[in-house]
DNA sequence: CACAGGATATACT
DNA sequence: GTATATCCTGTGA
């Protein structure tokens, strides 16, 4: 099991290539972004609120929030209690339960099943009910990567503050990214 | 490429 | 109370 009681900047690149499943459905993580406590783009930056409460909880748990009123986004909480930091899981390469994901997403193309934080949550059936749940127990299953993976970094997507920090990590050459990587 | 859709949180009056 | 911004996606130009 991955140790989440460390800096988000250490953990985020290690998650590329790890396998994430929810009720046995999921795949290899190919794209993540790091958000830390000093980060104006982080939900935890302005302190604890009802929405962000689980971001301030124990590490190794999920922080799920509603984005743009429509989509769910999954974050993995890092470090210690009262220090908000998390990894946003942005894309994965579907490997388990493809048919179930197709049904939930209403389309066939594997490249569109989980290439983006909102799509990923829809494909895996993640909702606000998963907010605060531990990642090492069902329905979640998180496996460390088995072999070597080439990880590249770039600037983050979809934010308006602290936009030049190279805290987006992705597997080099993956076809399943939400967008091409732009190096810092 | 632009933009609507839509819920929630925070900032402001 | 009202205003504004948002860790996005699908659709239609």
Coordinates of C-alpha atoms (C1' of nucleotides) in Angstrom, one line a residue:
Chain A
X1 CA 0.0 0.0 0.0
X2 CA 1.2 3.5 -0.8
X3 CA 2.1 5.6 2.2
X4 CA 0.1 8.8 2.0
X5 CA 1.7 10.3 5.2
X6 CA 4.3 12.1 3.1
X7 CA 4.5 15.2 1.0
X8 CA 2.1 15.4 -1.9
X9 CA 5.0 16.3 -4.2
X10 CA 6.6 12.9 -3.4
X11 CA 3.5 10.9 -3.8
X12 CA 1.9 12.4 -6.9
X13 CA 4.6 11.2 -9.4
X14 CA 4.6 7.8 -7.8
X15 CA 0.9 7.3 -8.5
X16 CA 1.5 7.3 -12.3
X17 CA 1.1 3.6 -13.3
X18 CA -0.7 2.6 -10.1
X19 CA -3.9 0.7 -10.4
X20 CA -7.1 2.3 -9.0
X21 CA -10.3 0.2 -8.8
X22 CA -13.7 1.0 -7.4
X23 CA -15.8 -2.2 -6.9
X24 CA -13.3 -3.9 -9.2
X25 CA -13.7 -1.4 -12.0
X26 CA -10.9 1.0 -13.1
X27 CA -7.4 1.0 -14.5
X28 CA -3.9 2.4 -14.5
X29 CA -3.5 6.0 -13.4
X30 CA -1.8 8.0 -16.2
X31 CA -2.4 11.6 -15.1
X32 CA -2.5 13.4 -11.7
X33 CA -2.0 16.9 -10.3
X34 CA -0.7 17.9 -6.9
X35 CA -2.3 20.6 -4.7
X36 CA -0.6 21.7 -1.5
X37 CA -1.4 23.8 1.5
X38 CA 0.5 26.9 0.2
X39 CA -1.2 26.7 -3.2
X40 CA -3.8 29.4 -4.1
X41 CA -5.3 27.0 -6.6
X42 CA -6.0 24.4 -3.9
X43 CA -9.4 24.1 -2.3
X44 CA -7.7 23.9 1.1
X45 CA -5.9 27.2 0.7
X46 CA -8.6 29.3 2.4
X47 CA -9.1 26.9 5.2
X48 CA -11.6 24.2 6.1
X49 CA -15.1 24.4 4.8
X50 CA -17.9 21.9 4.7
X51 CA -17.0 20.9 1.2
X52 CA -13.3 20.5 1.8
X53 CA -13.6 18.9 5.2
X54 CA -12.1 15.5 4.1
X55 CA -9.2 17.3 2.6
X56 CA -8.2 18.1 6.2
X57 CA -8.9 14.6 7.4
X58 CA -6.5 11.7 7.7
X59 CA -4.3 10.9 4.7
X60 CA -5.0 7.9 2.5
X61 CA -8.7 8.8 2.2
X62 CA -10.7 10.2 -0.7
X63 CA -11.8 13.8 -1.2
X64 CA -14.6 14.0 -3.7
X65 CA -16.1 17.3 -4.7
X66 CA -18.6 18.6 -7.2
X67 CA -17.1 20.6 -10.0
X68 CA -19.0 23.2 -12.0
X69 CA -22.1 21.9 -10.5
X70 CA -22.1 18.8 -12.7
X71 CA -19.1 16.6 -12.4
X72 CA -17.5 14.8 -9.5
X73 CA -13.7 14.9 -9.1
X74 CA -11.6 12.5 -7.0
X75 CA -8.7 13.5 -4.9
X76 CA -6.4 11.4 -2.8
X77 CA -5.6 13.1 0.5
X78 CA -1.9 13.3 1.6
X79 CA 0.1 14.1 4.6
X80 CA -1.2 14.8 8.1
X81 CA -4.4 15.9 9.7
X82 CA -5.0 19.7 9.5
X83 CA -2.6 20.1 6.6
X84 CA -4.6 20.2 3.4
X85 CA -2.9 18.6 0.5
X86 CA -4.2 16.2 -2.1
X87 CA -3.6 14.6 -5.5
X88 CA -6.3 15.1 -8.1
X89 CA -6.7 12.0 -10.2
X90 CA -7.2 13.3 -13.8
X91 CA -7.1 10.3 -16.1
X92 CA -6.7 6.6 -16.2
X93 CA -6.2 3.9 -18.8
X94 CA -9.2 1.5 -18.5
X95 CA -8.1 -2.1 -17.7
X96 CA -10.9 -3.5 -15.5
X97 CA -14.6 -3.6 -16.2
X98 CA -14.6 -1.9 -19.6
X99 CA -18.2 -2.9 -20.3
X100 CA -19.5 -1.4 -17.1
X101 CA -17.6 1.8 -17.8
X102 CA -19.0 2.0 -21.3
X103 CA -22.5 1.6 -19.9
X104 CA -22.0 4.3 -17.3
X105 CA -20.5 6.7 -19.9
X106 CA -22.8 5.9 -22.7
X107 CA -20.0 5.5 -25.3
X108 CA -17.5 2.9 -26.6
X109 CA -14.2 4.6 -27.2
X110 CA -11.8 3.5 -24.4
X111 CA -9.9 6.8 -24.8
X112 CA -13.0 8.8 -23.7
X113 CA -14.0 6.6 -20.8
X114 CA -11.8 8.1 -18.1
X115 CA -9.7 10.8 -19.7
X116 CA -10.5 13.7 -17.4
X117 CA -11.4 14.0 -13.8
X118 CA -15.2 14.2 -14.3
X119 CA -15.3 11.4 -16.8
X120 CA -13.2 9.2 -14.6
X121 CA -15.6 9.6 -11.7
X122 CA -18.6 8.8 -14.0
X123 CA -16.9 5.7 -15.4
X124 CA -16.0 4.4 -11.9
X125 CA -19.3 5.4 -10.3
X126 CA -17.6 7.8 -7.8
X127 CA -20.0 10.3 -6.2
X128 CA -20.2 12.4 -3.0
X129 CA -20.9 9.2 -1.2
X130 CA -17.3 8.2 -1.6
X131 CA -16.1 11.4 0.0
X132 CA -13.9 10.6 3.1
X133 CA -13.7 6.9 2.5
X134 CA -10.4 5.1 3.0
X135 CA -8.5 4.1 -0.1
X136 CA -7.2 0.8 1.3
X137 CA -10.6 -0.8 1.9
X138 CA -13.6 -1.7 -0.4
X139 CA -15.1 -0.3 -2.6
X140 CA -11.6 1.2 -3.2
X141 CA -8.6 -0.7 -4.2
X142 CA -5.3 0.9 -4.9
X143 CA -2.2 -1.1 -6.1
X144 CA 1.3 0.3 -6.4
X145 CA 2.7 0.1 -9.9
X146 CA 4.4 -3.1 -10.8
X147 CA 7.0 -2.1 -13.4
X148 CA 9.0 1.0 -14.3
X149 CA 7.0 4.0 -15.7
X150 CA 8.3 7.0 -17.5
X151 CA 6.8 10.1 -15.8
X152 CA 6.9 13.6 -17.2
X153 CA 5.7 16.8 -15.5
X154 CA 4.0 19.9 -16.8
X155 CA 1.7 22.8 -15.8
X156 CA -1.7 22.1 -14.4
X157 CA -5.0 22.3 -16.3
X158 CA -8.1 24.4 -15.7
X159 CA -6.9 26.7 -13.0
X160 CA -6.5 30.5 -12.9
X161 CA -4.0 30.9 -10.1
X162 CA -0.5 29.6 -9.7
X163 CA -0.7 28.5 -13.3
X164 CA 3.0 28.0 -14.0
X165 CA 3.8 25.4 -11.3
X166 CA 4.8 22.1 -12.9
X167 CA 2.7 20.0 -10.6
X168 CA 0.9 17.9 -13.3
X169 CA 2.3 14.5 -13.8
X170 CA 1.6 12.1 -16.6
X171 CA 2.9 8.9 -18.2
X172 CA 5.0 9.8 -21.2
X173 CA 3.3 9.0 -24.4
X174 CA 0.0 7.8 -22.9
X175 CA -3.0 7.9 -25.3
X176 CA -5.3 8.3 -22.3
X177 CA -4.5 11.8 -21.1
X178 CA -7.2 14.4 -20.7
X179 CA -5.0 16.8 -22.7
X180 CA -1.4 16.8 -24.0
X181 CA 1.2 17.6 -21.4
X182 CA 2.6 21.1 -21.6
X183 CA 6.1 21.3 -19.9
X184 CA 6.7 24.1 -17.5
Chain B
dC1 C1' -13.0 26.9 -31.8
dA2 C1' -16.8 29.1 -28.4
dC3 C1' -20.2 28.3 -25.0
dA4 C1' -24.0 26.6 -22.2
dG5 C1' -25.1 23.7 -18.5
dG6 C1' -25.4 23.7 -13.6
dA7 C1' -24.4 23.3 -8.0
dT8 C1' -21.7 24.9 -4.5
dA9 C1' -18.8 28.0 -2.0
dT10 C1' -17.1 32.2 -0.8
dA11 C1' -17.0 37.4 -1.2
dC12 C1' -19.3 41.3 -1.3
dT13 C1' -23.3 44.8 -0.4
Chain C
dG1 C1' -29.4 38.7 0.4
dT2 C1' -26.7 39.2 -4.5
dA3 C1' -22.6 38.4 -7.3
dT4 C1' -18.9 35.9 -9.0
dA5 C1' -15.8 32.1 -9.7
dT6 C1' -15.1 27.4 -10.2
dC7 C1' -9.3 21.4 -10.0
dC8 C1' -15.2 20.4 -16.5
dT9 C1' -17.6 18.2 -20.5
dG10 C1' -20.4 17.7 -24.5
dT11 C1' -22.2 19.9 -28.3
dG12 C1' -22.6 22.5 -32.2
dA13 C1' -20.1 26.0 -35.1

